[in-house]
PDB file of C-alpha atoms in Angstrom:
ATOM      1  CA  MET A  19       0.070  -0.136   0.027  1.00 56.00           C
ATOM      2  CA  VAL A  20       2.718   2.464   0.697  1.00 62.00           C
ATOM      3  CA  GLU A  21       3.876   1.963  -2.841  1.00 73.00           C
ATOM      4  CA  LYS A  22       0.412   2.846  -4.259  1.00 71.00           C
ATOM      5  CA  GLY A  23       0.104   5.948  -1.739  1.00 71.00           C
ATOM      6  CA  ALA A  24       3.532   7.242  -2.851  1.00 76.00           C
ATOM      7  CA  GLY A  25       2.549   6.799  -6.588  1.00 79.00           C
ATOM      8  CA  LEU A  26      -0.719   8.839  -5.895  1.00 79.00           C
ATOM      9  CA  ILE A  27       1.498  11.542  -4.285  1.00 82.00           C
ATOM     10  CA  ALA A  28       4.009  11.608  -7.361  1.00 83.00           C
ATOM     11  CA  ALA A  29       0.997  11.684  -9.735  1.00 81.00           C
ATOM     12  CA  PHE A  30      -0.401  14.924  -7.827  1.00 83.00           C
ATOM     13  CA  ASP A  31       3.070  16.453  -7.494  1.00 84.00           C
ATOM     14  CA  SER A  32       3.676  15.845 -11.228  1.00 83.00           C
ATOM     15  CA  LEU A  33       0.161  17.416 -12.135  1.00 83.00           C
ATOM     16  CA  TYR A  34       0.721  20.631 -10.141  1.00 85.00           C
ATOM     17  CA  THR A  35       4.267  21.406 -10.646  1.00 88.00           C
ATOM     18  CA  THR A  36       6.678  22.195 -13.824  1.00 91.00           C
ATOM     19  CA  ASN A  37       9.881  20.838 -14.940  1.00 91.00           C
ATOM     20  CA  ARG A  38      11.708  24.467 -13.678  1.00 94.00           C
ATOM     21  CA  ILE A  39       9.873  23.789 -10.287  1.00 93.00           C
ATOM     22  CA  GLN A  40      11.501  20.339 -10.327  1.00 92.00           C
ATOM     23  CA  MET A  41      14.972  21.686 -11.182  1.00 94.00           C
ATOM     24  CA  LEU A  42      14.783  24.255  -8.335  1.00 94.00           C
ATOM     25  CA  LYS A  43      14.090  21.483  -6.066  1.00 92.00           C
ATOM     26  CA  VAL A  44      17.270  19.755  -7.127  1.00 93.00           C
ATOM     27  CA  LEU A  45      19.041  23.087  -6.741  1.00 95.00           C
ATOM     28  CA  LEU A  46      17.849  23.356  -3.117  1.00 94.00           C
ATOM     29  CA  THR A  47      19.844  20.318  -1.950  1.00 92.00           C
ATOM     30  CA  ARG A  48      23.095  22.042  -3.221  1.00 94.00           C
ATOM     31  CA  LEU A  49      22.505  25.327  -1.461  1.00 94.00           C
ATOM     32  CA  PRO A  50      24.254  26.120   1.998  1.00 94.00           C
ATOM     33  CA  THR A  51      21.850  24.985   4.932  1.00 93.00           C
ATOM     34  CA  PRO A  52      20.752  28.660   6.146  1.00 93.00           C
ATOM     35  CA  SER A  53      19.499  29.166   2.598  1.00 93.00           C
ATOM     36  CA  GLN A  54      17.549  26.223   2.100  1.00 95.00           C
ATOM     37  CA  GLY A  55      14.612  27.116   4.313  1.00 95.00           C
ATOM     38  CA  GLY A  56      13.544  30.557   2.437  1.00 95.00           C
ATOM     39  CA  PHE A  57      14.047  28.705  -1.072  1.00 95.00           C
ATOM     40  CA  ALA A  58      11.842  25.852  -0.201  1.00 95.00           C
ATOM     41  CA  ILE A  59       9.220  28.558   0.769  1.00 96.00           C
ATOM     42  CA  TYR A  60       9.768  30.143  -2.493  1.00 96.00           C
ATOM     43  CA  ILE A  61       9.353  26.677  -4.112  1.00 95.00           C
ATOM     44  CA  LYS A  62       5.978  26.111  -2.380  1.00 94.00           C
ATOM     45  CA  PHE A  63       4.904  29.389  -3.355  1.00 96.00           C
ATOM     46  CA  LEU A  64       5.662  28.771  -6.968  1.00 95.00           C
ATOM     47  CA  GLU A  65       3.779  25.418  -6.759  1.00 94.00           C
ATOM     48  CA  LEU A  66       0.788  27.375  -5.178  1.00 94.00           C
ATOM     49  CA  GLN A  67       0.990  29.871  -8.041  1.00 94.00           C
ATOM     50  CA  TYR A  68       1.158  27.261 -10.714  1.00 93.00           C
ATOM     51  CA  ALA A  69      -1.649  25.275  -9.226  1.00 90.00           C
ATOM     52  CA  ILE A  70      -3.854  28.278  -9.254  1.00 91.00           C
ATOM     53  CA  SER A  71      -3.120  29.235 -12.738  1.00 92.00           C
ATOM     54  CA  LEU A  72      -3.687  25.736 -13.943  1.00 89.00           C
ATOM     55  CA  LEU A  73      -6.926  25.246 -12.242  1.00 87.00           C
ATOM     56  CA  ARG A  74      -8.043  28.970 -13.708  1.00 88.00           C
ATOM     57  CA  GLN A  75      -7.162  27.856 -17.196  1.00 89.00           C
ATOM     58  CA  HIS A  76      -8.567  24.224 -16.837  1.00 84.00           C
ATOM     59  CA  PRO A  77     -11.019  24.059 -13.801  1.00 80.00           C
ATOM     60  CA  THR A  78     -12.052  20.355 -14.545  1.00 79.00           C
ATOM     61  CA  THR A  79      -8.300  19.151 -14.184  1.00 70.00           C
ATOM     62  CA  ARG A  80      -8.459  16.179 -12.301  1.00 70.00           C
ATOM     63  CA  PHE A  81      -6.432  12.859 -12.242  1.00 65.00           C
ATOM     64  CA  ALA A  82      -7.163  10.063 -14.840  1.00 61.00           C
ATOM     65  CA  ASP A  83      -7.956   7.478 -12.707  1.00 63.00           C
ATOM     66  CA  ALA A  84     -10.053   9.369  -9.787  1.00 64.00           C
ATOM     67  CA  ARG A  85     -12.990   7.995  -8.843  1.00 66.00           C
ATOM     68  CA  PRO A  86     -15.655   9.353  -6.146  1.00 67.00           C
ATOM     69  CA  LEU A  87     -15.857   7.710  -2.636  1.00 67.00           C
ATOM     70  CA  SER A  88     -19.177   6.074  -2.407  1.00 63.00           C
ATOM     71  CA  ALA A  89     -21.220   7.896   0.230  1.00 57.00           C
ATOM     72  CA  ASP A  90     -23.606   5.626   0.909  1.00 61.00           C
ATOM     73  CA  LEU A  91     -21.715   3.173   3.578  1.00 59.00           C
ATOM     74  CA  PHE A  92     -24.824   1.326   4.275  1.00 58.00           C
ATOM     75  CA  SER A  93     -25.135   0.031   0.732  1.00 62.00           C
ATOM     76  CA  GLY A  94     -22.995  -2.570   1.501  1.00 60.00           C
ATOM     77  CA  ASP A  95     -20.343  -1.996  -1.133  1.00 69.00           C
ATOM     78  CA  THR A  96     -17.708  -0.355   1.130  1.00 75.00           C
ATOM     79  CA  ALA A  97     -14.690  -2.090  -1.058  1.00 77.00           C
ATOM     80  CA  ASP A  98     -13.623   1.537  -2.234  1.00 79.00           C
ATOM     81  CA  THR A  99     -13.949   2.996   1.476  1.00 83.00           C
ATOM     82  CA  VAL A 100     -11.720   0.196   2.815  1.00 84.00           C
ATOM     83  CA  GLU A 101      -9.235   0.609  -0.052  1.00 84.00           C
ATOM     84  CA  LEU A 102      -8.943   4.267   0.883  1.00 85.00           C
ATOM     85  CA  LEU A 103      -8.410   3.654   4.348  1.00 88.00           C
ATOM     86  CA  ASP A 104      -5.728   1.253   3.600  1.00 89.00           C
ATOM     87  CA  GLU A 105      -4.024   3.581   1.449  1.00 87.00           C
ATOM     88  CA  LEU A 106      -4.113   6.204   4.277  1.00 88.00           C
ATOM     89  CA  LEU A 107      -2.384   3.938   6.919  1.00 90.00           C
ATOM     90  CA  PRO A 108       0.985   4.285   6.137  1.00 89.00           C
ATOM     91  CA  PHE A 109       0.724   8.147   6.491  1.00 89.00           C
ATOM     92  CA  SER A 110      -0.938   8.152   9.652  1.00 91.00           C
ATOM     93  CA  GLY A 111       0.213   8.377  13.341  1.00 93.00           C
ATOM     94  CA  PRO A 112      -0.494   5.694  16.147  1.00 93.00           C
ATOM     95  CA  ALA A 113      -3.845   7.665  17.030  1.00 94.00           C
ATOM     96  CA  GLU A 114      -4.862   7.851  13.435  1.00 94.00           C
ATOM     97  CA  ARG A 115      -3.845   4.467  12.895  1.00 93.00           C
ATOM     98  CA  THR A 116      -6.060   3.134  15.531  1.00 94.00           C
ATOM     99  CA  ARG A 117      -9.190   5.150  14.410  1.00 94.00           C
ATOM    100  CA  ILE A 118      -8.686   3.945  10.900  1.00 93.00           C
ATOM    101  CA  GLU A 119      -8.423   0.186  12.041  1.00 93.00           C
ATOM    102  CA  ASN A 120     -11.576   0.646  14.160  1.00 93.00           C
ATOM    103  CA  MET A 121     -13.365   2.258  10.977  1.00 90.00           C
ATOM    104  CA  LYS A 122     -12.346  -0.649   8.797  1.00 89.00           C
ATOM    105  CA  ASN A 123     -13.640  -3.140  11.553  1.00 89.00           C
ATOM    106  CA  MET A 124     -17.087  -1.268  11.707  1.00 87.00           C
ATOM    107  CA  LEU A 125     -17.128  -1.401   7.788  1.00 84.00           C
ATOM    108  CA  GLN A 126     -16.462  -5.088   7.940  1.00 83.00           C
ATOM    109  CA  SER A 127     -18.915  -5.823  10.593  1.00 84.00           C
ATOM    110  CA  MET A 128     -21.569  -3.964   8.902  1.00 81.00           C
ATOM    111  CA  GLY A 129     -20.859  -5.880   5.560  1.00 79.00           C
ATOM    112  CA  LYS A 130     -21.260  -9.243   7.808  1.00 83.00           C
ATOM    113  CA  ILE A 131     -24.660  -7.928   9.371  1.00 83.00           C
ATOM    114  CA  LYS A 132     -25.917  -7.114   6.026  1.00 81.00           C
ATOM    115  CA  GLU A 133     -24.809 -10.591   4.795  1.00 83.00           C
ATOM    116  CA  MET A 134     -26.858 -12.097   7.719  1.00 85.00           C
ATOM    117  CA  MET A 135     -29.910 -10.291   6.764  1.00 85.00           C
ATOM    118  CA  GLU A 136     -29.892 -11.096   3.488  1.00 85.00           C
ATOM    119  CA  MET A 137     -29.385 -14.869   4.662  1.00 87.00           C
ATOM    120  CA  MET A 138     -32.446 -14.385   6.981  1.00 86.00           C
ATOM    121  CA  GLU A 139     -34.620 -12.925   4.051  1.00 86.00           C
ATOM    122  CA  MET A 140     -33.720 -15.783   1.758  1.00 86.00           C
ATOM    123  CA  MET A 141     -34.188 -18.297   4.532  1.00 84.00           C
ATOM    124  CA  LYS A 142     -37.736 -16.606   5.122  1.00 83.00           C
ATOM    125  CA  GLU A 143     -38.755 -17.014   1.582  1.00 83.00           C
ATOM    126  CA  MET A 144     -37.650 -20.687   1.768  1.00 82.00           C
ATOM    127  CA  PHE A 145     -39.237 -21.690   5.130  1.00 78.00           C
ATOM    128  CA  PRO A 146     -41.796 -18.971   5.693  1.00 73.00           C
ATOM    129  CA  GLU A 147     -43.354 -21.312   8.517  1.00 72.00           C
ATOM    130  CA  GLY A 148     -40.105 -21.547  10.486  1.00 63.00           C
ATOM    131  CA  PHE A 149     -39.783 -18.087  10.986  1.00 58.00           C
ATOM    132  CA  GLY A 150     -43.631 -17.754  12.787  1.00 53.00           C
ATOM    133  CA  GLY A 151     -42.572 -19.174  15.767  1.00 50.00           C
ATOM    134  CA  ASP A 152     -44.127 -22.678  14.711  1.00 50.00           C
ATOM    135  CA  ALA A 153     -43.455 -25.187  17.301  1.00 50.00           C
ATOM    136  CA  ASP A 154     -43.041 -27.955  14.770  1.00 52.00           C
ATOM    137  CA  ASN A 155     -39.801 -26.453  13.642  1.00 51.00           C
ATOM    138  CA  PRO A 156     -37.086 -26.722  16.274  1.00 50.00           C
ATOM    139  CA  MET A 157     -34.587 -25.545  13.916  1.00 51.00           C
ATOM    140  CA  MET A 158     -35.885 -22.069  14.129  1.00 50.00           C
ATOM    141  CA  ASN A 159     -37.986 -22.140  17.336  1.00 48.00           C
ATOM    142  CA  GLY A 160     -36.403 -20.336  19.790  1.00 48.00           C
ATOM    143  CA  MET A 161     -33.428 -18.924  17.926  1.00 52.00           C
ATOM    144  CA  ASP A 162     -33.307 -15.243  18.489  1.00 58.00           C
ATOM    145  CA  LEU A 163     -31.318 -12.715  16.623  1.00 58.00           C
ATOM    146  CA  SER A 164     -28.363 -12.549  19.069  1.00 61.00           C
ATOM    147  CA  ALA A 165     -27.872 -16.334  18.676  1.00 64.00           C
ATOM    148  CA  MET A 166     -27.731 -15.862  14.913  1.00 60.00           C
ATOM    149  CA  PHE A 167     -25.167 -13.160  15.400  1.00 60.00           C
ATOM    150  CA  ASP A 168     -23.067 -15.403  17.741  1.00 66.00           C
ATOM    151  CA  LEU A 169     -23.327 -18.061  15.241  1.00 63.00           C
ATOM    152  CA  PHE A 170     -22.274 -16.125  12.230  1.00 62.00           C
ATOM    153  CA  GLY A 171     -19.744 -14.429  14.129  1.00 61.00           C
ATOM    154  CA  LYS A 172     -17.585 -17.704  14.899  1.00 56.00           C
ATOM    155  CA  GLU A 173     -16.820 -17.988  11.298  1.00 50.00           C
ATOM    156  CA  ASP A 174     -13.754 -15.585  11.567  1.00 48.00           C
TER     157      ASP A 174
END
């Protein structure tokens, strides 16, 4: 994931910079240490100036492989969100890493719950009498939702 994140950063940098600015970055490493700070600020200023100019001339500039993030986390398809979280992990600190891992776990749990609900619906369609509290069906009689969660939770 680090390589992919570094690739995305490099793509961003190449989109919002020029060859001249890249040359200045190389030159920066050859300057005396006291001069490097001011020169670095000058380079960042040039990058900002170029980005503003580029976006004014081409307001729809975007990355070729850019895709919007799905905002509907309850739709069940959270693969792109989990992928984004994985890409952010290498750049996060310990506290952020914990939050990101918690978010990933929550999304995976929501996916499992959705799968369980779909399976319950399928079972209702296949065995409608089994979900009505029928005493003749011991398989479904008395099995509550928490027991179903426990049953599916043991797959890990």
